[in-house]
XYZ file of N, CA and C in Angstrom:
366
model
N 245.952 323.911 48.115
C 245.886 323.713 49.547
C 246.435 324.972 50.221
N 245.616 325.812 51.078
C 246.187 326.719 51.967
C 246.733 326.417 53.431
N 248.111 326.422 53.467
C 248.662 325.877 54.769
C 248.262 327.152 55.792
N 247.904 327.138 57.274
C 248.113 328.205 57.846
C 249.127 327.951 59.374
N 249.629 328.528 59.476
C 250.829 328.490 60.810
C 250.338 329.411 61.565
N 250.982 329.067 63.037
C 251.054 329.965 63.953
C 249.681 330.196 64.747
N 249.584 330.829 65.880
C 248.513 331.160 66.534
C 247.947 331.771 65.828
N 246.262 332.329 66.120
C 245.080 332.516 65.402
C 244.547 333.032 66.609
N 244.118 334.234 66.546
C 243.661 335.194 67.572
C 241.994 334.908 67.668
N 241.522 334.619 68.713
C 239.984 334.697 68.988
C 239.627 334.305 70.490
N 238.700 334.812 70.318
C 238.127 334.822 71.919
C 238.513 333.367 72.831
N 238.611 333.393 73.580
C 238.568 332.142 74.773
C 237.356 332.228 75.349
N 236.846 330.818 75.315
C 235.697 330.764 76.384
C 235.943 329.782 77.177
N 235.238 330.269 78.309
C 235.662 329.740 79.794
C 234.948 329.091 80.561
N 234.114 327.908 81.369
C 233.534 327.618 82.219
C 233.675 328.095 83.355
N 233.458 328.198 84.622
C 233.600 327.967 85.798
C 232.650 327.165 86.654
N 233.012 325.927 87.163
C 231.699 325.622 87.993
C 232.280 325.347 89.607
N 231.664 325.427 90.237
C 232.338 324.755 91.541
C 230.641 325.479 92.345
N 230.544 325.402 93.717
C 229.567 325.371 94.515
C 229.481 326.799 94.807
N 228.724 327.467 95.771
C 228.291 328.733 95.733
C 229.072 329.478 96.980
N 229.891 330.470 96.306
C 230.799 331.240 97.298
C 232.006 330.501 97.503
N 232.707 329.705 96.214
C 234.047 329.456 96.153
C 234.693 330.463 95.562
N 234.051 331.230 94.536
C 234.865 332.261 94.578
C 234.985 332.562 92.558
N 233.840 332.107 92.161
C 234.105 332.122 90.247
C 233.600 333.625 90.112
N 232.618 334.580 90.451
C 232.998 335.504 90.177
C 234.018 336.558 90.730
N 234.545 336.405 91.180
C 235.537 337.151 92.382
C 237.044 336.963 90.893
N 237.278 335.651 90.496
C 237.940 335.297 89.803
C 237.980 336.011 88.138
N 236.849 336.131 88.280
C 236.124 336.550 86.567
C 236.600 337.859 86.396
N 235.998 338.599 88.227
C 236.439 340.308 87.780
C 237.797 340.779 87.519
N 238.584 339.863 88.048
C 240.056 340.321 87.489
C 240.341 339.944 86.532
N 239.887 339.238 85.309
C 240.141 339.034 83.774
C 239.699 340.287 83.362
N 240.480 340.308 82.069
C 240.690 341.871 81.405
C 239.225 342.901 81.104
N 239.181 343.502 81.644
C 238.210 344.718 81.037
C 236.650 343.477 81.175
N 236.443 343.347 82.091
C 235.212 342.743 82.335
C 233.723 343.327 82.195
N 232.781 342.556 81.616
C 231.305 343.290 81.453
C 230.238 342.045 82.320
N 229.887 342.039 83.036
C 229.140 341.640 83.710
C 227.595 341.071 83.181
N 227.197 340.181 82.567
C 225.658 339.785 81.864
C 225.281 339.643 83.977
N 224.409 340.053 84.503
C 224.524 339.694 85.513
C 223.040 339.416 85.696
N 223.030 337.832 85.709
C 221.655 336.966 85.627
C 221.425 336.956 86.924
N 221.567 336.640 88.419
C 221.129 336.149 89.259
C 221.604 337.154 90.693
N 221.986 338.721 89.568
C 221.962 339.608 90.833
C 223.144 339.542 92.170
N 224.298 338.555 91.455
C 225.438 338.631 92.230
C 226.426 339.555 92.203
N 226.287 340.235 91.649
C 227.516 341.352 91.457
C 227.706 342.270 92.575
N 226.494 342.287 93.169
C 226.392 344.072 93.745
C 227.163 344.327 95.000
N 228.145 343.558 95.280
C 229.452 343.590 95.797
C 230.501 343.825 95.290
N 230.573 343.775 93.713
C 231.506 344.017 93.639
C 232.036 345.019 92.814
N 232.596 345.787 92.083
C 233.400 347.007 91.649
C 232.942 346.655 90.134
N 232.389 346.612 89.761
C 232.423 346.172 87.795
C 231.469 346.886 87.084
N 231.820 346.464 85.603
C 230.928 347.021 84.962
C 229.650 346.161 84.921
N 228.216 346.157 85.094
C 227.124 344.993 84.524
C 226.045 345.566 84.309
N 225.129 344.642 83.283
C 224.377 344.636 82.761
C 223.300 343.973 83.190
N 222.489 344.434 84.261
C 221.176 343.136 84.652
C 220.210 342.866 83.916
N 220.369 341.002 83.892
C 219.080 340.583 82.724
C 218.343 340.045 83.328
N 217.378 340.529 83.772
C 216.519 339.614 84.175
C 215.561 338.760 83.737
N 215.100 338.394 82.316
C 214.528 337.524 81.747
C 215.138 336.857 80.628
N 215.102 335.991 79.539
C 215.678 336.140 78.829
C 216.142 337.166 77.353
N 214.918 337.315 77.089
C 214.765 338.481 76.438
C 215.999 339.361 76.569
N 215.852 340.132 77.756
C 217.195 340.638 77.708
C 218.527 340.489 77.729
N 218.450 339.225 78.407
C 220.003 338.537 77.921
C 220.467 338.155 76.917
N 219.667 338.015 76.008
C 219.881 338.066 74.409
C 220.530 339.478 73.963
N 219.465 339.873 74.164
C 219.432 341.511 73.836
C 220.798 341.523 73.901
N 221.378 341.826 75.095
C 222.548 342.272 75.781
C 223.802 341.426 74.965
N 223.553 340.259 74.912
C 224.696 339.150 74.012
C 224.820 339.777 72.522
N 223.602 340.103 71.907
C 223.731 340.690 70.598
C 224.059 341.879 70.254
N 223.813 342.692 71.026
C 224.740 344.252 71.509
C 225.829 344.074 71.213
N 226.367 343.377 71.994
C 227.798 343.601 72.392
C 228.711 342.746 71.089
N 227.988 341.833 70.542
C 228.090 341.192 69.434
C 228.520 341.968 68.324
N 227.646 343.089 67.920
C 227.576 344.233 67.049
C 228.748 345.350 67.486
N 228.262 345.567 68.667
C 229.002 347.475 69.291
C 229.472 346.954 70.293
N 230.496 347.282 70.693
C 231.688 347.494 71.842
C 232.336 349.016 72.578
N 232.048 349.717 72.468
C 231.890 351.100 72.349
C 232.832 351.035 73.901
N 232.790 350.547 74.608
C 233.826 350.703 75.869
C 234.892 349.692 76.145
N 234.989 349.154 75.081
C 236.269 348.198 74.376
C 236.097 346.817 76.052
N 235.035 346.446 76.277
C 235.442 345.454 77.479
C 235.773 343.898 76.442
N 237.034 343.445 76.908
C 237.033 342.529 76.477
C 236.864 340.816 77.359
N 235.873 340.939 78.340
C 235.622 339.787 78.675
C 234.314 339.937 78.853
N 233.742 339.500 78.823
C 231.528 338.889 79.047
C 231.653 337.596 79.456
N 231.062 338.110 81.015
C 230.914 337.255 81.958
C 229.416 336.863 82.392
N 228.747 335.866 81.889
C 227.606 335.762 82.364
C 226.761 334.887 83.901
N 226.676 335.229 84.857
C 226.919 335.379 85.469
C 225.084 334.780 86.262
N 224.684 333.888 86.357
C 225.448 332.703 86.011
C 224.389 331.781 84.764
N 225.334 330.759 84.233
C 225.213 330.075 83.641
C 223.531 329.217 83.638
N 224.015 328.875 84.864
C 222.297 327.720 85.340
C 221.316 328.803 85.388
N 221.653 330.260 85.794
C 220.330 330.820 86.167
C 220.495 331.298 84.733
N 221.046 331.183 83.586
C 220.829 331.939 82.149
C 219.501 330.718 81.542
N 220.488 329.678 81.883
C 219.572 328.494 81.739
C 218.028 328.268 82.151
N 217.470 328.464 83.268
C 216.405 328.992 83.815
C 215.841 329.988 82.959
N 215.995 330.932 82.890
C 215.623 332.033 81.931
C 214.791 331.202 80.869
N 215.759 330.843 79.939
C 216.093 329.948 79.061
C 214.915 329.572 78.902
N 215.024 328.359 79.666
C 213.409 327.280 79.924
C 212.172 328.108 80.207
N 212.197 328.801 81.508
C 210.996 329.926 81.492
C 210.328 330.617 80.259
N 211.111 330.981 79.050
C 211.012 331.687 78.010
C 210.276 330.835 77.054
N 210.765 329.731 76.809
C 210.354 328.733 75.929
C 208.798 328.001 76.431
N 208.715 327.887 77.736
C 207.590 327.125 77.817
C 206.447 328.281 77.879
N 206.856 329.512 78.470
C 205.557 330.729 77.494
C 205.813 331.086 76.441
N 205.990 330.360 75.779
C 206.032 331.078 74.324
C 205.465 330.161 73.599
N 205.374 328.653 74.238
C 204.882 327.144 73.810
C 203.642 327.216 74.151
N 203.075 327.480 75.691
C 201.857 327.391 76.341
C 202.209 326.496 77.584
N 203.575 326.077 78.104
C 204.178 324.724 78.513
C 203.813 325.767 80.075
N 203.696 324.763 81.094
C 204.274 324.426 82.477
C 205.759 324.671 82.920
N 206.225 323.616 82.144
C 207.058 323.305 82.527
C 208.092 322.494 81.102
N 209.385 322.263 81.141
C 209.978 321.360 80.158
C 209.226 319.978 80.511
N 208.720 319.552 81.609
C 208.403 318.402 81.409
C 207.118 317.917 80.528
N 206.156 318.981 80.108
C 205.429 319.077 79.612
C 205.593 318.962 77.969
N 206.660 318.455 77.422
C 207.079 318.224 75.900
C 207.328 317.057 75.962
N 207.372 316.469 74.806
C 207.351 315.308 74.921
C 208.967 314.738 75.509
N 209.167 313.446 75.729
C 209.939 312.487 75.536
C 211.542 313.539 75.701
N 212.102 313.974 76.027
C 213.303 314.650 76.072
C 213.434 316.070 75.067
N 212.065 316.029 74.612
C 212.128 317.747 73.559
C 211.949 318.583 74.210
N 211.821 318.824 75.482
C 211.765 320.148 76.177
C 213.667 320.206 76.618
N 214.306 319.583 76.842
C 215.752 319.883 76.897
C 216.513 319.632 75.376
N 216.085 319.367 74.754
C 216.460 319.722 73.247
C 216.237 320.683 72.710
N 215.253 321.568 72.900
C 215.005 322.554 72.371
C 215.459 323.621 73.157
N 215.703 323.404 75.096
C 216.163 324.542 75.456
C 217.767 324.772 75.079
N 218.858 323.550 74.497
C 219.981 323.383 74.430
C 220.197 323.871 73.263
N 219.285 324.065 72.351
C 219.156 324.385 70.848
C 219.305 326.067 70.778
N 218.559 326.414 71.844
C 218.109 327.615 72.445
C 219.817 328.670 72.878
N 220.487 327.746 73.990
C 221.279 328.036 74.906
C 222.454 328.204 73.581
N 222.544 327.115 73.079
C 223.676 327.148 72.095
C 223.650 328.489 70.511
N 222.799 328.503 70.340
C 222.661 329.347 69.033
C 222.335 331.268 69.911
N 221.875 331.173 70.882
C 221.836 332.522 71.683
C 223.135 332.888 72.133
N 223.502 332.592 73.360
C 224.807 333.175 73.693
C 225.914 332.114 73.997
């Protein structure tokens, strides 16, 4: 049996949700050494480093980068935002299916597969 003690160093991940212009990225940029995934084009007020994705494709891209190479040592990835990564998300999957729309799968497999999606990507 290997006992282990003590704290165990690894990333924190964070939610933020609340309504629009309470203030979650404003909050984000002052966590340490921030990198910006910046899905929905909110940043450009403010002072940071980011990365605009505009489809999903590249927000992958960008998650697996940084995954690999760190080369400007940022230690927070902020994606920015969540629902519109999500969007992406779905957009991606239903051209790549032939789909409309998620509603166009059957019975609840168009949000199973985008959650399948969301979870194993970033």
């Amino acid at each position: 049996m290997k006992i282990i003690k003590g704290k165990q160093a690894r990333p924190t991940k964070t939610v933020l949700y609340g309504v629009e212009s309470i203030g979650k990225t404003t909050l984000a940029s002052q966590w340490p050494r921030p990198l910006f995934l910046d899905v929905e084009d909110g940043t450009a007020n403010f002072d940071v480093a980011r990365v605009r994705c505009k489809d999903w494709e590249s927000l992958k891209a960008a998650v697996t980068e940084l995954a690999v190479d760190n080369p400007d040592g940022y230690q927070t990835v902020v994606i920015d935002s969540i629902d519109w990564a999500e969007r992406l998300c779905g957009e991606w999957q239903c051209k790549k299916d032939g789909k409309q729309s998620l509603e166009d799968y059957s019975y609840a497999k168009g949000t199973l597969i985008l959650s399948e999606h969301m979870s194993r990507s970033i």
